[in-house]
Amino acid sequence: MFCLRFNCGLLTGCALLSALLLAIDGRAGPPAPPTDLPTYETKYYVLHTDLAPAEARAVVHHITLMAEEYNRRTSGMGKRVDRRLPLYLVQNSGTYFTLGGEPGTAGLYAGDKLLAFVRDPLSTETWHVIQHEGFHQFADAAIGRELPAWANEGLAEYFGEGIFTGDAFYTGLIPPARLRQVKGAVADGKFRPLRDMMQMSLETWNAHFGLAYEKAGHNYDQAWAMVQFLAHGDDGKYQQAFANFLAAVSRKQNCERAWVANFGDDLQAFQKHFDAYWLGLSEDPTARLETEALVSTVTSFYARAFSQRQYFDTFEQFLTAAASEQLKADEDDWLPPEM
Ligand SMILES: [Zn+2]
């Protein structure tokens, strides 16, 4: 008889490794007390940040859309988050460590706050961390602590890979470099058997944190690959079952029973589909989606300029105006020009 034992342990925290931050240690930069940070009351967050006001404004725009996407995507699970969540985004590494950031990390969600180090307020890496830890924080407030570690980390990585376009948040992207890592791990048998992954407790997950990529990195890649597969694999075949599974565990249903009810009890067959899906993908399978996200970004700016009666004869003229930050927009409909 098939038996799958899950550990639905409490989520006590997650810190995301950052290759860029590995060089920073706790002595870098003068520490500043948290109370020195300017505070912004935004729609979904209380933002504490040492970023310049213009950069903070861009961040507020992004985190507002991010929270709305999380609200929308978790609407069938748990409750609506009706309080502002604490978010600390800091550029000063001393402040980052004073607030509890660990050397070698770029951000963490520790249950009481989300903290991220912002090397560049517009960099993909920075937003990967904020979107990843932001999902943990949001899931904790909306769903509680019911998600198994693989689903929580996998979803956090899934949203971490999301692209913000000004008016939308695109998810489901497969970066080619990450795909190569996943293909290599599947082909070389470096991933854990699905059964092991599903049984992994948060304590074990966190115990691997800080270890070499062979352990910690593979766990994140595998959890992401599982969520990506369940959300989009085989033309979305598992999407509804995955949503049902998440809704069931968020209602405190036993994880094993929820899995079997939605995916059946033949985990070996499921593993085969998972492996075949990843090995069968082309080199850049979501190139079209990425192009759509780019077009969406351009459209966001073009529509704002058009609404201000700013017209262009050619696309090159539009690009020139964008590059020199000359695009117009209504004050209430502002977008970060650096995008
Ligand atoms: Zn995480």
XYZ file of C-alpha atoms in Angstrom, residues 10 58 147-148 170 193:
6
model
C 5.275 25.188 11.127
C 8.902 52.913 -7.243
C 1.707 24.446 3.567
C 4.353 21.696 3.397
C 3.739 37.772 -15.078
C 12.852 11.243 -5.000
